JSON list of C-alpha atoms and ligand atoms in Angstrom, two decimals:
[
{"chain": "U", "resi": 128, "resn": "UNK", "atom": "CA", "xyz": [20.27, -17.57, -18.73]},
{"chain": "U", "resi": 129, "resn": "UNK", "atom": "CA", "xyz": [17.33, -19.07, -16.33]},
{"chain": "U", "resi": 130, "resn": "UNK", "atom": "CA", "xyz": [18.23, -22.63, -16.94]},
{"chain": "U", "resi": 131, "resn": "UNK", "atom": "CA", "xyz": [22.06, -22.43, -17.11]},
{"chain": "U", "resi": 132, "resn": "UNK", "atom": "CA", "xyz": [22.70, -19.55, -14.40]},
{"chain": "U", "resi": 133, "resn": "UNK", "atom": "CA", "xyz": [19.85, -19.44, -12.20]},
{"chain": "U", "resi": 134, "resn": "UNK", "atom": "CA", "xyz": [17.89, -22.93, -11.93]},
{"chain": "U", "resi": 135, "resn": "UNK", "atom": "CA", "xyz": [21.27, -24.83, -11.96]},
{"chain": "U", "resi": 136, "resn": "UNK", "atom": "CA", "xyz": [22.41, -22.75, -8.78]},
{"chain": "U", "resi": 137, "resn": "UNK", "atom": "CA", "xyz": [19.13, -23.70, -6.90]},
{"chain": "U", "resi": 138, "resn": "UNK", "atom": "CA", "xyz": [16.57, -21.04, -7.24]},
{"chain": "U", "resi": 139, "resn": "UNK", "atom": "CA", "xyz": [13.28, -22.68, -7.44]},
{"chain": "U", "resi": 140, "resn": "UNK", "atom": "CA", "xyz": [10.37, -20.19, -6.87]},
{"chain": "U", "resi": 141, "resn": "UNK", "atom": "CA", "xyz": [8.35, -20.69, -9.96]},
{"chain": "U", "resi": 142, "resn": "UNK", "atom": "CA", "xyz": [7.13, -17.10, -10.01]},
{"chain": "U", "resi": 143, "resn": "UNK", "atom": "CA", "xyz": [10.62, -15.59, -9.71]},
{"chain": "U", "resi": 144, "resn": "UNK", "atom": "CA", "xyz": [11.70, -17.87, -12.62]},
{"chain": "U", "resi": 145, "resn": "UNK", "atom": "CA", "xyz": [8.83, -16.69, -14.78]},
{"chain": "U", "resi": 146, "resn": "UNK", "atom": "CA", "xyz": [9.65, -12.99, -13.99]},
{"chain": "U", "resi": 147, "resn": "UNK", "atom": "CA", "xyz": [13.31, -13.57, -14.84]},
{"chain": "U", "resi": 148, "resn": "UNK", "atom": "CA", "xyz": [12.14, -15.09, -18.03]},
{"chain": "U", "resi": 149, "resn": "UNK", "atom": "CA", "xyz": [9.85, -12.17, -18.92]},
{"chain": "U", "resi": 150, "resn": "UNK", "atom": "CA", "xyz": [11.31, -9.19, -18.10]},
{"chain": "U", "resi": 151, "resn": "UNK", "atom": "CA", "xyz": [13.88, -8.12, -21.17]},
{"chain": "U", "resi": 152, "resn": "UNK", "atom": "CA", "xyz": [17.00, -7.65, -19.36]},
{"chain": "U", "resi": 153, "resn": "UNK", "atom": "CA", "xyz": [18.70, -5.87, -22.32]},
{"chain": "U", "resi": 154, "resn": "UNK", "atom": "CA", "xyz": [16.29, -2.88, -22.24]},
{"chain": "U", "resi": 155, "resn": "UNK", "atom": "CA", "xyz": [18.00, -1.73, -18.84]},
{"chain": "U", "resi": 156, "resn": "UNK", "atom": "CA", "xyz": [21.73, -2.15, -20.47]},
{"chain": "U", "resi": 157, "resn": "UNK", "atom": "CA", "xyz": [23.37, 0.67, -22.23]},
{"chain": "U", "resi": 158, "resn": "UNK", "atom": "CA", "xyz": [23.12, 0.37, -25.86]},
{"chain": "U", "resi": 159, "resn": "UNK", "atom": "CA", "xyz": [26.77, -0.69, -26.36]},
{"chain": "U", "resi": 160, "resn": "UNK", "atom": "CA", "xyz": [26.74, -3.61, -23.91]},
{"chain": "U", "resi": 161, "resn": "UNK", "atom": "CA", "xyz": [23.20, -5.25, -24.86]},
{"chain": "U", "resi": 162, "resn": "UNK", "atom": "CA", "xyz": [24.96, -8.06, -26.57]},
{"chain": "U", "resi": 163, "resn": "UNK", "atom": "CA", "xyz": [26.25, -9.18, -23.12]},
{"chain": "U", "resi": 164, "resn": "UNK", "atom": "CA", "xyz": [22.86, -8.67, -21.40]},
{"chain": "U", "resi": 165, "resn": "UNK", "atom": "CA", "xyz": [22.18, -12.04, -20.60]},
{"chain": "U", "resi": 166, "resn": "UNK", "atom": "CA", "xyz": [25.88, -12.91, -19.55]},
{"chain": "U", "resi": 167, "resn": "UNK", "atom": "CA", "xyz": [26.76, -14.72, -16.03]},
{"chain": "U", "resi": 168, "resn": "UNK", "atom": "CA", "xyz": [28.04, -11.39, -14.62]},
{"chain": "U", "resi": 169, "resn": "UNK", "atom": "CA", "xyz": [27.17, -7.99, -13.42]},
{"chain": "U", "resi": 170, "resn": "UNK", "atom": "CA", "xyz": [27.67, -5.17, -16.01]},
{"chain": "U", "resi": 171, "resn": "UNK", "atom": "CA", "xyz": [28.51, -1.28, -15.79]},
{"chain": "U", "resi": 172, "resn": "UNK", "atom": "CA", "xyz": [25.58, 0.88, -16.31]},
{"chain": "U", "resi": 173, "resn": "UNK", "atom": "CA", "xyz": [27.43, 4.22, -16.04]},
{"chain": "U", "resi": 174, "resn": "UNK", "atom": "CA", "xyz": [28.20, 6.71, -12.95]},
{"chain": "U", "resi": 175, "resn": "UNK", "atom": "CA", "xyz": [30.51, 3.89, -11.68]},
{"chain": "U", "resi": 176, "resn": "UNK", "atom": "CA", "xyz": [27.41, 1.71, -10.87]},
{"chain": "U", "resi": 177, "resn": "UNK", "atom": "CA", "xyz": [26.26, -1.88, -12.08]},
{"chain": "U", "resi": 178, "resn": "UNK", "atom": "CA", "xyz": [23.31, -4.03, -12.86]},
{"chain": "U", "resi": 179, "resn": "UNK", "atom": "CA", "xyz": [23.75, -6.86, -10.81]},
{"chain": "U", "resi": 180, "resn": "UNK", "atom": "CA", "xyz": [24.32, -10.59, -12.05]},
{"chain": "U", "resi": 181, "resn": "UNK", "atom": "CA", "xyz": [21.07, -12.37, -12.91]},
{"chain": "U", "resi": 182, "resn": "UNK", "atom": "CA", "xyz": [21.80, -15.00, -10.39]},
{"chain": "U", "resi": 183, "resn": "UNK", "atom": "CA", "xyz": [21.97, -12.62, -7.70]},
{"chain": "U", "resi": 184, "resn": "UNK", "atom": "CA", "xyz": [18.83, -10.79, -8.63]},
{"chain": "U", "resi": 185, "resn": "UNK", "atom": "CA", "xyz": [17.02, -13.99, -8.70]},
{"chain": "U", "resi": 186, "resn": "UNK", "atom": "CA", "xyz": [18.53, -15.26, -5.39]},
{"chain": "U", "resi": 187, "resn": "UNK", "atom": "CA", "xyz": [17.56, -11.80, -3.67]},
{"chain": "U", "resi": 188, "resn": "UNK", "atom": "CA", "xyz": [14.11, -11.80, -5.12]},
{"chain": "U", "resi": 189, "resn": "UNK", "atom": "CA", "xyz": [13.61, -15.40, -3.98]},
{"chain": "U", "resi": 190, "resn": "UNK", "atom": "CA", "xyz": [14.62, -14.57, -0.48]},
{"chain": "U", "resi": 191, "resn": "UNK", "atom": "CA", "xyz": [12.06, -11.95, -0.09]},
{"chain": "U", "resi": 192, "resn": "UNK", "atom": "CA", "xyz": [9.34, -14.52, -0.48]},
{"chain": "U", "resi": 193, "resn": "UNK", "atom": "CA", "xyz": [6.95, -12.10, -2.33]},
{"chain": "U", "resi": 194, "resn": "UNK", "atom": "CA", "xyz": [3.12, -12.37, -2.39]},
{"chain": "U", "resi": 195, "resn": "UNK", "atom": "CA", "xyz": [1.07, -10.60, -4.91]},
{"chain": "U", "resi": 196, "resn": "UNK", "atom": "CA", "xyz": [-0.42, -8.40, -2.14]},
{"chain": "U", "resi": 197, "resn": "UNK", "atom": "CA", "xyz": [2.89, -7.14, -0.80]},
{"chain": "U", "resi": 198, "resn": "UNK", "atom": "CA", "xyz": [4.37, -3.67, -0.99]},
{"chain": "U", "resi": 199, "resn": "UNK", "atom": "CA", "xyz": [8.00, -3.69, -1.30]},
{"chain": "U", "resi": 200, "resn": "UNK", "atom": "CA", "xyz": [10.77, -1.04, -0.75]},
{"chain": "U", "resi": 201, "resn": "UNK", "atom": "CA", "xyz": [14.07, -1.14, -3.02]},
{"chain": "U", "resi": 202, "resn": "UNK", "atom": "CA", "xyz": [17.23, 0.58, -2.06]},
{"chain": "U", "resi": 203, "resn": "UNK", "atom": "CA", "xyz": [19.39, 1.24, -5.15]},
{"chain": "U", "resi": 204, "resn": "UNK", "atom": "CA", "xyz": [17.30, 1.37, -8.18]},
{"chain": "U", "resi": 205, "resn": "UNK", "atom": "CA", "xyz": [20.51, 1.55, -10.66]},
{"chain": "U", "resi": 206, "resn": "UNK", "atom": "CA", "xyz": [19.10, 0.46, -14.12]},
{"chain": "U", "resi": 207, "resn": "UNK", "atom": "CA", "xyz": [15.63, -0.47, -12.80]},
{"chain": "U", "resi": 208, "resn": "UNK", "atom": "CA", "xyz": [15.69, -4.14, -13.58]},
{"chain": "U", "resi": 209, "resn": "UNK", "atom": "CA", "xyz": [15.36, -5.59, -10.23]},
{"chain": "U", "resi": 210, "resn": "UNK", "atom": "CA", "xyz": [12.50, -3.06, -9.87]},
{"chain": "U", "resi": 211, "resn": "UNK", "atom": "CA", "xyz": [10.93, -4.26, -13.14]},
{"chain": "U", "resi": 212, "resn": "UNK", "atom": "CA", "xyz": [11.37, -7.98, -11.72]},
{"chain": "U", "resi": 213, "resn": "UNK", "atom": "CA", "xyz": [9.76, -7.01, -8.07]},
{"chain": "U", "resi": 214, "resn": "UNK", "atom": "CA", "xyz": [6.87, -5.35, -10.01]},
{"chain": "U", "resi": 215, "resn": "UNK", "atom": "CA", "xyz": [5.80, -8.84, -11.60]},
{"chain": "U", "resi": 216, "resn": "UNK", "atom": "CA", "xyz": [5.59, -10.50, -8.13]},
{"chain": "U", "resi": 217, "resn": "UNK", "atom": "CA", "xyz": [3.80, -7.89, -5.81]},
{"chain": "U", "resi": 218, "resn": "UNK", "atom": "CA", "xyz": [1.30, -5.03, -5.58]},
{"chain": "U", "resi": 219, "resn": "UNK", "atom": "CA", "xyz": [3.66, -1.98, -5.22]},
{"chain": "U", "resi": 220, "resn": "UNK", "atom": "CA", "xyz": [7.51, -1.30, -5.62]},
{"chain": "U", "resi": 221, "resn": "UNK", "atom": "CA", "xyz": [8.85, 1.76, -4.03]},
{"chain": "U", "resi": 222, "resn": "UNK", "atom": "CA", "xyz": [12.36, 2.24, -5.31]},
{"chain": "U", "resi": 223, "resn": "UNK", "atom": "CA", "xyz": [14.92, 4.77, -4.17]},
{"chain": "U", "resi": 224, "resn": "UNK", "atom": "CA", "xyz": [18.08, 5.88, -5.84]},
{"chain": "U", "resi": 225, "resn": "UNK", "atom": "CA", "xyz": [20.70, 8.72, -5.12]},
{"chain": "U", "resi": 226, "resn": "UNK", "atom": "CA", "xyz": [22.05, 9.27, -8.37]},
{"chain": "U", "resi": 227, "resn": "UNK", "atom": "CA", "xyz": [19.51, 11.30, -10.33]},
{"chain": "U", "resi": 228, "resn": "UNK", "atom": "CA", "xyz": [20.73, 10.52, -14.08]},
{"chain": "U", "resi": 229, "resn": "UNK", "atom": "CA", "xyz": [20.29, 6.61, -13.34]},
{"chain": "U", "resi": 230, "resn": "UNK", "atom": "CA", "xyz": [16.96, 7.21, -11.61]},
{"chain": "U", "resi": 231, "resn": "UNK", "atom": "CA", "xyz": [16.00, 9.20, -14.87]},
{"chain": "U", "resi": 232, "resn": "UNK", "atom": "CA", "xyz": [16.77, 6.49, -17.39]},
{"chain": "U", "resi": 233, "resn": "UNK", "atom": "CA", "xyz": [15.26, 3.62, -15.00]},
{"chain": "U", "resi": 234, "resn": "UNK", "atom": "CA", "xyz": [12.33, 5.60, -14.87]},
{"chain": "U", "resi": 235, "resn": "UNK", "atom": "CA", "xyz": [11.93, 5.94, -18.71]},
{"chain": "U", "resi": 236, "resn": "UNK", "atom": "CA", "xyz": [12.46, 2.14, -19.29]},
{"chain": "U", "resi": 237, "resn": "UNK", "atom": "CA", "xyz": [10.01, 1.17, -16.60]},
{"chain": "U", "resi": 238, "resn": "UNK", "atom": "CA", "xyz": [7.51, 3.38, -18.41]},
{"chain": "U", "resi": 239, "resn": "UNK", "atom": "CA", "xyz": [8.21, 2.14, -21.81]},
{"chain": "U", "resi": 240, "resn": "UNK", "atom": "CA", "xyz": [7.79, -1.50, -20.58]},
{"chain": "U", "resi": 241, "resn": "UNK", "atom": "CA", "xyz": [4.31, -0.66, -18.66]},
{"chain": "U", "resi": 242, "resn": "UNK", "atom": "CA", "xyz": [5.68, -1.37, -15.17]},
{"chain": "U", "resi": 243, "resn": "UNK", "atom": "CA", "xyz": [2.98, 1.02, -13.57]},
{"chain": "U", "resi": 244, "resn": "UNK", "atom": "CA", "xyz": [3.09, -0.20, -10.07]},
{"chain": "U", "resi": 245, "resn": "UNK", "atom": "CA", "xyz": [6.81, 1.13, -9.56]},
{"chain": "U", "resi": 246, "resn": "UNK", "atom": "CA", "xyz": [7.08, 4.34, -7.42]},
{"chain": "U", "resi": 247, "resn": "UNK", "atom": "CA", "xyz": [10.60, 5.97, -7.53]},
{"chain": "U", "resi": 248, "resn": "UNK", "atom": "CA", "xyz": [12.51, 8.76, -5.68]},
{"chain": "U", "resi": 249, "resn": "UNK", "atom": "CA", "xyz": [16.07, 10.44, -5.80]},
{"chain": "U", "resi": 250, "resn": "UNK", "atom": "CA", "xyz": [17.10, 10.48, -2.26]},
{"chain": "U", "resi": 251, "resn": "UNK", "atom": "CA", "xyz": [19.29, 8.68, 0.64]},
{"chain": "U", "resi": 252, "resn": "UNK", "atom": "CA", "xyz": [17.70, 5.29, 0.70]},
{"chain": "U", "resi": 253, "resn": "UNK", "atom": "CA", "xyz": [19.56, 4.67, 4.19]},
{"chain": "U", "resi": 254, "resn": "UNK", "atom": "CA", "xyz": [16.70, 6.63, 5.70]},
{"chain": "U", "resi": 255, "resn": "UNK", "atom": "CA", "xyz": [14.12, 4.52, 3.61]},
{"chain": "U", "resi": 256, "resn": "UNK", "atom": "CA", "xyz": [10.75, 6.02, 2.50]},
{"chain": "U", "resi": 257, "resn": "UNK", "atom": "CA", "xyz": [8.97, 6.72, 5.86]},
{"chain": "U", "resi": 258, "resn": "UNK", "atom": "CA", "xyz": [5.74, 8.05, 4.35]},
{"chain": "U", "resi": 259, "resn": "UNK", "atom": "CA", "xyz": [5.03, 4.76, 2.46]},
{"chain": "U", "resi": 260, "resn": "UNK", "atom": "CA", "xyz": [6.13, 2.65, 5.44]},
{"chain": "U", "resi": 261, "resn": "UNK", "atom": "CA", "xyz": [5.64, -0.09, 6.61]},
{"chain": "U", "resi": 262, "resn": "UNK", "atom": "CA", "xyz": [6.69, -2.59, 3.73]},
{"chain": "U", "resi": 263, "resn": "UNK", "atom": "CA", "xyz": [6.18, -6.25, 3.74]},
{"chain": "U", "resi": 264, "resn": "UNK", "atom": "CA", "xyz": [9.81, -6.67, 2.33]},
{"chain": "U", "resi": 265, "resn": "UNK", "atom": "CA", "xyz": [12.75, -4.72, 1.65]},
{"chain": "U", "resi": 266, "resn": "UNK", "atom": "CA", "xyz": [15.74, -5.32, -0.73]},
{"chain": "U", "resi": 267, "resn": "UNK", "atom": "CA", "xyz": [19.01, -3.23, -0.53]},
{"chain": "U", "resi": 268, "resn": "UNK", "atom": "CA", "xyz": [21.16, -3.69, -3.82]},
{"chain": "U", "resi": 269, "resn": "UNK", "atom": "CA", "xyz": [24.12, -2.00, -2.65]},
{"chain": "U", "resi": 270, "resn": "UNK", "atom": "CA", "xyz": [26.64, -3.16, 0.01]},
{"chain": "U", "resi": 271, "resn": "UNK", "atom": "CA", "xyz": [25.93, -1.63, 3.58]},
{"chain": "U", "resi": 272, "resn": "UNK", "atom": "CA", "xyz": [28.51, -1.66, 6.62]},
{"chain": "U", "resi": 273, "resn": "UNK", "atom": "CA", "xyz": [25.50, -2.65, 9.01]},
{"chain": "U", "resi": 274, "resn": "UNK", "atom": "CA", "xyz": [22.03, -3.02, 8.52]},
{"chain": "U", "resi": 275, "resn": "UNK", "atom": "CA", "xyz": [20.45, 0.55, 8.70]},
{"chain": "U", "resi": 276, "resn": "UNK", "atom": "CA", "xyz": [18.07, 0.71, 11.70]},
{"chain": "U", "resi": 277, "resn": "UNK", "atom": "CA", "xyz": [15.57, 3.02, 9.77]},
{"chain": "U", "resi": 278, "resn": "UNK", "atom": "CA", "xyz": [15.05, 0.00, 7.40]},
{"chain": "U", "resi": 279, "resn": "UNK", "atom": "CA", "xyz": [14.28, -2.49, 10.13]},
{"chain": "U", "resi": 280, "resn": "UNK", "atom": "CA", "xyz": [11.83, 0.20, 11.76]},
{"chain": "U", "resi": 281, "resn": "UNK", "atom": "CA", "xyz": [10.03, 0.34, 8.24]},
{"chain": "U", "resi": 282, "resn": "UNK", "atom": "CA", "xyz": [9.48, -3.40, 7.91]},
{"chain": "U", "resi": 283, "resn": "UNK", "atom": "CA", "xyz": [6.09, -5.07, 9.19]},
{"chain": "U", "resi": 284, "resn": "UNK", "atom": "CA", "xyz": [6.05, -7.78, 11.83]},
{"chain": "U", "resi": 285, "resn": "UNK", "atom": "CA", "xyz": [6.81, -10.83, 9.68]},
{"chain": "U", "resi": 286, "resn": "UNK", "atom": "CA", "xyz": [8.63, -8.77, 7.00]},
{"chain": "U", "resi": 287, "resn": "UNK", "atom": "CA", "xyz": [11.97, -9.68, 5.19]},
{"chain": "U", "resi": 288, "resn": "UNK", "atom": "CA", "xyz": [14.98, -7.44, 4.46]},
{"chain": "U", "resi": 289, "resn": "UNK", "atom": "CA", "xyz": [17.71, -8.70, 2.20]},
{"chain": "U", "resi": 290, "resn": "UNK", "atom": "CA", "xyz": [20.76, -6.63, 2.26]},
{"chain": "U", "resi": 291, "resn": "UNK", "atom": "CA", "xyz": [24.54, -7.36, 1.40]},
{"chain": "U", "resi": 292, "resn": "UNK", "atom": "CA", "xyz": [26.47, -6.50, 4.72]},
{"chain": "U", "resi": 293, "resn": "UNK", "atom": "CA", "xyz": [30.14, -6.38, 5.23]},
{"chain": "U", "resi": 294, "resn": "UNK", "atom": "CA", "xyz": [33.35, -4.57, 4.01]},
{"chain": "U", "resi": 295, "resn": "UNK", "atom": "CA", "xyz": [33.41, -2.07, 1.41]},
{"chain": "U", "resi": 296, "resn": "UNK", "atom": "CA", "xyz": [34.25, -4.76, -1.34]},
{"chain": "U", "resi": 297, "resn": "UNK", "atom": "CA", "xyz": [33.11, -7.97, 0.01]},
{"chain": "U", "resi": 298, "resn": "UNK", "atom": "CA", "xyz": [29.90, -8.99, 1.77]},
{"chain": "U", "resi": 299, "resn": "UNK", "atom": "CA", "xyz": [27.69, -11.54, 2.87]},
{"chain": "U", "resi": 300, "resn": "UNK", "atom": "CA", "xyz": [23.97, -11.66, 1.76]},
{"chain": "U", "resi": 301, "resn": "UNK", "atom": "CA", "xyz": [21.79, -11.56, 4.77]},
{"chain": "U", "resi": 302, "resn": "UNK", "atom": "CA", "xyz": [18.29, -12.13, 5.14]},
{"chain": "U", "resi": 303, "resn": "UNK", "atom": "CA", "xyz": [16.69, -10.39, 8.20]},
{"chain": "U", "resi": 304, "resn": "UNK", "atom": "CA", "xyz": [13.00, -11.59, 9.32]},
{"chain": "U", "resi": 305, "resn": "UNK", "atom": "CA", "xyz": [11.19, -9.19, 11.68]},
{"chain": "U", "resi": 306, "resn": "UNK", "atom": "CA", "xyz": [9.46, -12.04, 13.68]},
{"chain": "U", "resi": 307, "resn": "UNK", "atom": "CA", "xyz": [7.10, -11.41, 16.76]},
{"chain": "U", "resi": 308, "resn": "UNK", "atom": "CA", "xyz": [9.80, -12.34, 19.22]},
{"chain": "U", "resi": 309, "resn": "UNK", "atom": "CA", "xyz": [12.77, -10.30, 17.40]},
{"chain": "U", "resi": 310, "resn": "UNK", "atom": "CA", "xyz": [15.13, -10.05, 14.47]},
{"chain": "U", "resi": 311, "resn": "UNK", "atom": "CA", "xyz": [16.08, -13.26, 12.93]},
{"chain": "U", "resi": 312, "resn": "UNK", "atom": "CA", "xyz": [19.24, -13.11, 10.77]},
{"chain": "U", "resi": 313, "resn": "UNK", "atom": "CA", "xyz": [20.20, -15.63, 8.22]},
{"chain": "U", "resi": 314, "resn": "UNK", "atom": "CA", "xyz": [23.44, -15.50, 6.06]},
{"chain": "U", "resi": 315, "resn": "UNK", "atom": "CA", "xyz": [23.26, -16.88, 2.36]},
{"chain": "U", "resi": 316, "resn": "UNK", "atom": "CA", "xyz": [26.10, -16.42, 0.03]},
{"chain": "U", "resi": 317, "resn": "UNK", "atom": "CA", "xyz": [29.36, -14.23, -0.19]},
{"chain": "U", "resi": 318, "resn": "UNK", "atom": "CA", "xyz": [28.74, -11.54, -2.77]},
{"chain": "U", "resi": 319, "resn": "UNK", "atom": "CA", "xyz": [30.21, -8.34, -3.97]},
{"chain": "U", "resi": 320, "resn": "UNK", "atom": "CA", "xyz": [28.23, -5.09, -4.29]},
{"chain": "U", "resi": 321, "resn": "UNK", "atom": "CA", "xyz": [28.95, -1.55, -4.97]},
{"chain": "U", "resi": 322, "resn": "UNK", "atom": "CA", "xyz": [28.79, 0.61, -1.73]},
{"chain": "U", "resi": 323, "resn": "UNK", "atom": "CA", "xyz": [25.75, 1.84, 0.03]},
{"chain": "U", "resi": 324, "resn": "UNK", "atom": "CA", "xyz": [26.66, 5.58, 0.06]},
{"chain": "U", "resi": 325, "resn": "UNK", "atom": "CA", "xyz": [24.76, 7.75, 2.89]},
{"chain": "U", "resi": 326, "resn": "UNK", "atom": "CA", "xyz": [24.02, 8.70, 6.29]},
{"chain": "U", "resi": 327, "resn": "UNK", "atom": "CA", "xyz": [23.61, 5.22, 7.49]},
{"chain": "U", "resi": 328, "resn": "UNK", "atom": "CA", "xyz": [25.86, 3.56, 5.09]},
{"chain": "U", "resi": 329, "resn": "UNK", "atom": "CA", "xyz": [29.61, 4.26, 3.74]},
{"chain": "U", "resi": 330, "resn": "UNK", "atom": "CA", "xyz": [30.88, 7.76, 3.38]},
{"chain": "U", "resi": 331, "resn": "UNK", "atom": "CA", "xyz": [31.17, 8.97, -0.26]},
{"chain": "V", "resi": 130, "resn": "LIG", "atom": "N1", "xyz": [19.27, -2.69, -8.48]},
{"chain": "V", "resi": 130, "resn": "LIG", "atom": "C1", "xyz": [20.11, -2.25, -9.34]},
{"chain": "V", "resi": 130, "resn": "LIG", "atom": "C2", "xyz": [19.48, -2.81, -11.00]},
{"chain": "V", "resi": 130, "resn": "LIG", "atom": "O1", "xyz": [18.70, -3.63, -10.94]},
{"chain": "V", "resi": 130, "resn": "LIG", "atom": "O2", "xyz": [20.16, -2.30, -11.91]},
{"chain": "V", "resi": 130, "resn": "LIG", "atom": "C3", "xyz": [21.58, -2.47, -9.26]},
{"chain": "V", "resi": 130, "resn": "LIG", "atom": "C4", "xyz": [21.92, -1.42, -8.19]},
{"chain": "V", "resi": 130, "resn": "LIG", "atom": "S1", "xyz": [23.71, -1.01, -8.11]},
{"chain": "V", "resi": 130, "resn": "LIG", "atom": "C5", "xyz": [24.21, -2.47, -7.85]},
{"chain": "V", "resi": 130, "resn": "LIG", "atom": "C6", "xyz": [23.73, -0.24, -6.71]},
{"chain": "V", "resi": 130, "resn": "LIG", "atom": "C7", "xyz": [22.82, 1.23, -6.92]},
{"chain": "V", "resi": 130, "resn": "LIG", "atom": "O3", "xyz": [22.75, 1.48, -5.49]},
{"chain": "V", "resi": 130, "resn": "LIG", "atom": "C8", "xyz": [23.66, 2.12, -7.59]},
{"chain": "V", "resi": 130, "resn": "LIG", "atom": "O4", "xyz": [22.89, 2.68, -8.47]},
{"chain": "V", "resi": 130, "resn": "LIG", "atom": "C9", "xyz": [23.81, 3.25, -6.34]},
{"chain": "V", "resi": 130, "resn": "LIG", "atom": "O5", "xyz": [23.82, 4.79, -7.12]},
{"chain": "V", "resi": 130, "resn": "LIG", "atom": "C10", "xyz": [22.84, 2.92, -5.54]},
{"chain": "V", "resi": 130, "resn": "LIG", "atom": "N2", "xyz": [22.88, 3.62, -4.10]},
{"chain": "V", "resi": 130, "resn": "LIG", "atom": "C11", "xyz": [24.03, 3.48, -3.41]},
{"chain": "V", "resi": 130, "resn": "LIG", "atom": "N3", "xyz": [23.56, 4.19, -2.26]},
{"chain": "V", "resi": 130, "resn": "LIG", "atom": "C12", "xyz": [22.55, 4.55, -2.36]},
{"chain": "V", "resi": 130, "resn": "LIG", "atom": "C13", "xyz": [21.57, 5.18, -1.35]},
{"chain": "V", "resi": 130, "resn": "LIG", "atom": "N4", "xyz": [21.82, 5.34, -0.06]},
{"chain": "V", "resi": 130, "resn": "LIG", "atom": "N5", "xyz": [20.32, 5.23, -1.64]},
{"chain": "V", "resi": 130, "resn": "LIG", "atom": "C14", "xyz": [19.93, 5.04, -2.78]},
{"chain": "V", "resi": 130, "resn": "LIG", "atom": "N6", "xyz": [20.48, 4.39, -3.65]},
{"chain": "V", "resi": 130, "resn": "LIG", "atom": "C15", "xyz": [21.82, 4.19, -3.45]}
]
C-alpha cells in the first residue's frame, strides 16, 4: 500500500510513511470488507460514511506538517483510522464525530490498539472544540461548502488547517495557514468526500 499507492504519488514525509506502515488499517474496517482494507480506494464503514482512500489519508497528514509536540483537532472521526495515524505523529489528538454509533466503534478500536492520546466527542464538529483550543493543526475529513470560521479561530498562529472545500460531491483539498500577516490558502488536489453536515456545513 505505502510503496505502490502513497510514495508513488509523491508523499515523502518519513514520519507519515512510518505511521501508514504501522497502523493496521483492517482493524478499522467492517469485518466483511477486511480483505479489501489495503486497496487503493475509500470503503464504506456503515451509516452512509466512508474510511478515506489510503493515499488521501497520507496526503492530508503530510500537509498538516505535524511535530511531536503538536495538539491536533480532527473533524469526522469515522472509523478512527485517521485519528490513529495522527496519534503516532503528535502529542494529543482531539477528534469529533456527529454519528454516535461510529464514534463508539472507533473508540473501542483505538482503545484496543492502545492509542491513548486520542480524546473523542460526539458533537457537530463545525463548531470546533473551543474548550481544548488553540490547536497546532486541524484536519476536516468531510466536505465543507466553506472553511468554518470557528475552526480558523481555534487555530494557533502558524497553525495549519487541511479541509476539502467545494460542492457537495466534488471538492478541492485546501490547506489554510494562519500566518502572522493573515490567512494563506493553498490548493492541493481535487477530491470527493462525504458532506460535512452541521451548523457551518451542509444541511442534512
Ligand atoms: N477520518 C475518517 C476515518 O479515518 O475513517 C473518515 C471520515 S468520513 C470520510 C467523514 C466523517 O465525518 C463521517 O463519519 C461523518 O459522520 C463525519 N461528519 C460529518 N459531518 C460532521 C460534523 N459536523 N461533525 C463531526 N463529524 C462529522
